[in-house]
PDB file of C-alpha atoms in Angstrom:
ATOM      1  CA  MET A   1       5.504 -26.926  -7.715  1.00  0.00           C
ATOM      2  CA  ASN A   2       5.190 -28.287 -11.237  1.00  0.00           C
ATOM      3  CA  SER A   3       2.451 -27.213 -13.620  1.00  0.00           C
ATOM      4  CA  ASP A   4       0.440 -30.398 -13.008  1.00  0.00           C
ATOM      5  CA  GLU A   5       0.188 -29.690  -9.271  1.00  0.00           C
ATOM      6  CA  GLY A   6      -1.613 -26.432  -9.993  1.00  0.00           C
ATOM      7  CA  HIS A   7      -4.340 -28.367 -11.787  1.00  0.00           C
ATOM      8  CA  LEU A   8      -4.669 -31.128  -9.169  1.00  0.00           C
ATOM      9  CA  HIS A   9      -7.577 -29.467  -7.382  1.00  0.00           C
ATOM     10  CA  GLU A  10      -9.464 -29.012 -10.657  1.00  0.00           C
ATOM     11  CA  ARG A  11      -9.361 -32.775 -11.313  1.00  0.00           C
ATOM     12  CA  ALA A  12     -10.389 -33.828  -7.805  1.00  0.00           C
ATOM     13  CA  ALA A  13     -14.150 -33.379  -8.174  1.00  0.00           C
ATOM     14  CA  PRO A  14     -15.931 -35.103 -11.050  1.00  0.00           C
ATOM     15  CA  ALA A  15     -17.773 -32.835 -13.438  1.00  0.00           C
ATOM     16  CA  PRO A  16     -21.553 -32.860 -13.136  1.00  0.00           C
ATOM     17  CA  PRO A  17     -23.233 -34.880 -15.888  1.00  0.00           C
ATOM     18  CA  CYS A  18     -24.169 -32.843 -18.938  1.00  0.00           C
ATOM     19  CA  ASP A  19     -27.169 -33.186 -21.161  1.00  0.00           C
ATOM     20  CA  PRO A  20     -26.252 -35.304 -24.234  1.00  0.00           C
ATOM     21  CA  ALA A  21     -27.604 -32.585 -26.545  1.00  0.00           C
ATOM     22  CA  THR A  22     -25.303 -30.053 -24.882  1.00  0.00           C
ATOM     23  CA  LEU A  23     -22.311 -32.366 -25.295  1.00  0.00           C
ATOM     24  CA  SER A  24     -23.201 -32.905 -28.946  1.00  0.00           C
ATOM     25  CA  GLU A  25     -23.429 -29.164 -29.547  1.00  0.00           C
ATOM     26  CA  ALA A  26     -20.082 -28.612 -27.812  1.00  0.00           C
ATOM     27  CA  GLY A  27     -18.550 -31.300 -30.026  1.00  0.00           C
ATOM     28  CA  ASN A  28     -19.929 -29.607 -33.138  1.00  0.00           C
ATOM     29  CA  LEU A  29     -18.440 -26.303 -32.004  1.00  0.00           C
ATOM     30  CA  LEU A  30     -15.025 -27.820 -31.358  1.00  0.00           C
ATOM     31  CA  ARG A  31     -15.069 -29.570 -34.762  1.00  0.00           C
ATOM     32  CA  ALA A  32     -15.862 -26.243 -36.418  1.00  0.00           C
ATOM     33  CA  LEU A  33     -12.853 -24.681 -34.710  1.00  0.00           C
ATOM     34  CA  ALA A  34     -10.535 -27.604 -35.502  1.00  0.00           C
ATOM     35  CA  ALA A  35      -8.849 -26.223 -38.631  1.00  0.00           C
ATOM     36  CA  PRO A  36      -5.814 -23.922 -38.590  1.00  0.00           C
ATOM     37  CA  VAL A  37      -7.380 -21.460 -41.041  1.00  0.00           C
ATOM     38  CA  ARG A  38     -10.558 -21.257 -38.959  1.00  0.00           C
ATOM     39  CA  ILE A  39      -8.484 -20.683 -35.823  1.00  0.00           C
ATOM     40  CA  ALA A  40      -6.665 -17.865 -37.637  1.00  0.00           C
ATOM     41  CA  ILE A  41     -10.003 -16.374 -38.754  1.00  0.00           C
ATOM     42  CA  VAL A  42     -11.297 -16.368 -35.169  1.00  0.00           C
ATOM     43  CA  LEU A  43      -8.089 -14.682 -33.992  1.00  0.00           C
ATOM     44  CA  GLN A  44      -8.526 -12.009 -36.681  1.00  0.00           C
ATOM     45  CA  LEU A  45     -12.193 -11.454 -35.816  1.00  0.00           C
ATOM     46  CA  ARG A  46     -11.272 -11.207 -32.157  1.00  0.00           C
ATOM     47  CA  ARG A  47      -9.517  -7.938 -32.983  1.00  0.00           C
ATOM     48  CA  ALA A  48     -12.210  -6.435 -35.204  1.00  0.00           C
ATOM     49  CA  GLU A  49     -14.950  -7.140 -37.708  1.00  0.00           C
ATOM     50  CA  ARG A  50     -13.544  -8.108 -41.101  1.00  0.00           C
ATOM     51  CA  CYS A  51     -14.794  -8.666 -44.619  1.00  0.00           C
ATOM     52  CA  VAL A  52     -13.555 -11.537 -46.766  1.00  0.00           C
ATOM     53  CA  HIS A  53     -10.890  -9.533 -48.602  1.00  0.00           C
ATOM     54  CA  ASP A  54      -9.459  -8.311 -45.272  1.00  0.00           C
ATOM     55  CA  LEU A  55      -9.125 -11.928 -44.151  1.00  0.00           C
ATOM     56  CA  VAL A  56      -7.570 -12.930 -47.487  1.00  0.00           C
ATOM     57  CA  ASP A  57      -4.962 -10.179 -47.102  1.00  0.00           C
ATOM     58  CA  ALA A  58      -4.272 -10.923 -43.429  1.00  0.00           C
ATOM     59  CA  LEU A  59      -4.020 -14.696 -43.758  1.00  0.00           C
ATOM     60  CA  GLY A  60      -2.528 -15.042 -47.226  1.00  0.00           C
ATOM     61  CA  VAL A  61      -5.006 -17.655 -48.440  1.00  0.00           C
ATOM     62  CA  THR A  62      -7.399 -17.574 -51.358  1.00  0.00           C
ATOM     63  CA  GLN A  63     -10.840 -15.980 -51.275  1.00  0.00           C
ATOM     64  CA  PRO A  64     -12.676 -19.256 -52.011  1.00  0.00           C
ATOM     65  CA  LEU A  65     -10.875 -20.956 -49.111  1.00  0.00           C
ATOM     66  CA  ILE A  66     -11.710 -18.108 -46.715  1.00  0.00           C
ATOM     67  CA  SER A  67     -15.350 -18.194 -47.841  1.00  0.00           C
ATOM     68  CA  GLN A  68     -15.526 -21.951 -47.334  1.00  0.00           C
ATOM     69  CA  HIS A  69     -14.129 -21.689 -43.791  1.00  0.00           C
ATOM     70  CA  LEU A  70     -16.413 -18.772 -42.966  1.00  0.00           C
ATOM     71  CA  ARG A  71     -19.380 -20.872 -44.073  1.00  0.00           C
ATOM     72  CA  VAL A  72     -18.358 -23.637 -41.623  1.00  0.00           C
ATOM     73  CA  LEU A  73     -17.931 -21.109 -38.825  1.00  0.00           C
ATOM     74  CA  LYS A  74     -21.260 -19.470 -39.648  1.00  0.00           C
ATOM     75  CA  ASP A  75     -23.097 -22.817 -39.728  1.00  0.00           C
ATOM     76  CA  ALA A  76     -21.620 -23.638 -36.310  1.00  0.00           C
ATOM     77  CA  GLY A  77     -22.778 -20.307 -34.874  1.00  0.00           C
ATOM     78  CA  VAL A  78     -19.253 -18.988 -34.370  1.00  0.00           C
ATOM     79  CA  VAL A  79     -19.480 -15.991 -36.708  1.00  0.00           C
ATOM     80  CA  HIS A  80     -22.228 -13.762 -37.986  1.00  0.00           C
ATOM     81  CA  GLY A  81     -22.179 -11.948 -41.309  1.00  0.00           C
ATOM     82  CA  ARG A  82     -23.768  -8.546 -41.956  1.00  0.00           C
ATOM     83  CA  ARG A  83     -24.148  -7.156 -45.460  1.00  0.00           C
ATOM     84  CA  ASN A  84     -22.525  -3.771 -45.956  1.00  0.00           C
ATOM     85  CA  GLY A  85     -23.152  -2.764 -49.571  1.00  0.00           C
ATOM     86  CA  ARG A  86     -21.504  -5.370 -51.778  1.00  0.00           C
ATOM     87  CA  GLU A  87     -19.463  -6.843 -48.927  1.00  0.00           C
ATOM     88  CA  VAL A  88     -20.325  -9.039 -45.980  1.00  0.00           C
ATOM     89  CA  VAL A  89     -18.661  -8.029 -42.744  1.00  0.00           C
ATOM     90  CA  TYR A  90     -18.051 -10.878 -40.299  1.00  0.00           C
ATOM     91  CA  ARG A  91     -17.817 -10.770 -36.513  1.00  0.00           C
ATOM     92  CA  LEU A  92     -17.633 -13.305 -33.711  1.00  0.00           C
ATOM     93  CA  VAL A  93     -20.973 -14.178 -32.164  1.00  0.00           C
ATOM     94  CA  ASP A  94     -19.531 -13.844 -28.643  1.00  0.00           C
ATOM     95  CA  ASP A  95     -16.259 -13.597 -26.730  1.00  0.00           C
ATOM     96  CA  HIS A  96     -16.502 -17.144 -25.325  1.00  0.00           C
ATOM     97  CA  LEU A  97     -15.498 -18.462 -28.714  1.00  0.00           C
ATOM     98  CA  ALA A  98     -12.400 -16.278 -28.854  1.00  0.00           C
ATOM     99  CA  HIS A  99     -11.403 -17.477 -25.375  1.00  0.00           C
ATOM    100  CA  ILE A 100     -11.599 -21.112 -26.492  1.00  0.00           C
ATOM    101  CA  VAL A 101      -9.263 -20.416 -29.414  1.00  0.00           C
ATOM    102  CA  VAL A 102      -6.884 -18.156 -27.469  1.00  0.00           C
ATOM    103  CA  ASP A 103      -6.617 -20.746 -24.683  1.00  0.00           C
ATOM    104  CA  ALA A 104      -5.968 -23.542 -27.197  1.00  0.00           C
ATOM    105  CA  VAL A 105      -3.242 -21.516 -28.920  1.00  0.00           C
ATOM    106  CA  ALA A 106      -1.662 -20.603 -25.570  1.00  0.00           C
ATOM    107  CA  HIS A 107      -1.701 -24.265 -24.537  1.00  0.00           C
ATOM    108  CA  ALA A 108      -0.067 -25.302 -27.813  1.00  0.00           C
ATOM    109  CA  GLU A 109       2.624 -22.659 -27.336  1.00  0.00           C
ATOM    110  CA  GLU A 110       3.269 -23.877 -23.771  1.00  0.00           C
ATOM    111  CA  ASP A 111       3.636 -27.452 -25.051  1.00  0.00           C
ATOM    112  CA  ALA A 112       6.053 -26.284 -27.746  1.00  0.00           C
ATOM    113  CA  HIS A 113       8.199 -24.462 -25.168  1.00  0.00           C
ATOM    114  CA  ARG A 114       8.026 -27.415 -22.786  1.00  0.00           C
ATOM    115  CA  THR A 115       9.427 -29.790 -25.424  1.00  0.00           C
ATOM    116  CA  GLU A 116      12.267 -27.346 -26.156  1.00  0.00           C
ATOM    117  CA  GLU A 117      13.414 -27.347 -22.506  1.00  0.00           C
ATOM    118  CA  PRO A 118      16.007 -29.958 -21.483  1.00  0.00           C
ATOM    119  CA  LEU A 119      14.739 -32.884 -19.445  1.00  0.00           C
ATOM    120  CA  ASP A 120      15.601 -32.977 -15.727  1.00  0.00           C
ATOM    121  CA  GLU A 121      16.756 -36.586 -15.993  1.00  0.00           C
ATOM    122  CA  PRO A 122      18.201 -38.284 -19.047  1.00  0.00           C
ATOM    123  CA  THR A 123      15.743 -40.653 -20.631  1.00  0.00           C
ATOM    124  CA  HIS A 124      17.048 -43.734 -22.404  1.00  0.00           C
ATOM    125  CA  VAL A 125      15.193 -44.681 -25.544  1.00  0.00           C
ATOM    126  CA  PRO A 126      15.986 -48.222 -26.706  1.00  0.00           C
ATOM    127  CA  GLY A 127      18.102 -48.100 -29.839  1.00  0.00           C
ATOM    128  CA  GLU A 128      18.752 -44.381 -29.479  1.00  0.00           C
ATOM    129  CA  HIS A 129      22.527 -44.723 -28.950  1.00  0.00           C
ATOM    130  CA  ARG A 130      22.818 -47.165 -31.841  1.00  0.00           C
ATOM    131  CA  GLN A 131      21.044 -44.716 -34.189  1.00  0.00           C
ATOM    132  CA  GLU A 132      23.329 -41.872 -33.127  1.00  0.00           C
ATOM    133  CA  THR A 133      26.467 -43.880 -33.829  1.00  0.00           C
ATOM    134  CA  GLU A 134      25.144 -45.036 -37.203  1.00  0.00           C
ATOM    135  CA  THR A 135      24.466 -41.472 -38.355  1.00  0.00           C
ATOM    136  CA  ALA A 136      27.642 -39.996 -36.827  1.00  0.00           C
TER     137      ALA A 136
END
């Protein structure tokens, strides 16, 4: 059984129609998560609450960049900040958001491994042989 067969049943029934406002909100959430630094922030916050300097140290990016991405995540309702003295400690609003990111990362890793595996049947790409002989 290939990996697509396992998902066949999931595609059989059409999804019930969603409220347009719900779809819009889901789109806003996915846009907020659509930057590599924001994905990395969510993965860090999945493990524990963090302040900005912890995220700077863990991710190796500048403080202004971390703050900018945290602002996007906060505006989208992904993270919540709590003042602790002079610092703001950030946490994920709920675990659903971490699952979205973890699943996306896992899917990307599966795709990367899938492209590294040899194909079952050779695939001819027009001009491919000619390019190989020109560079050889």
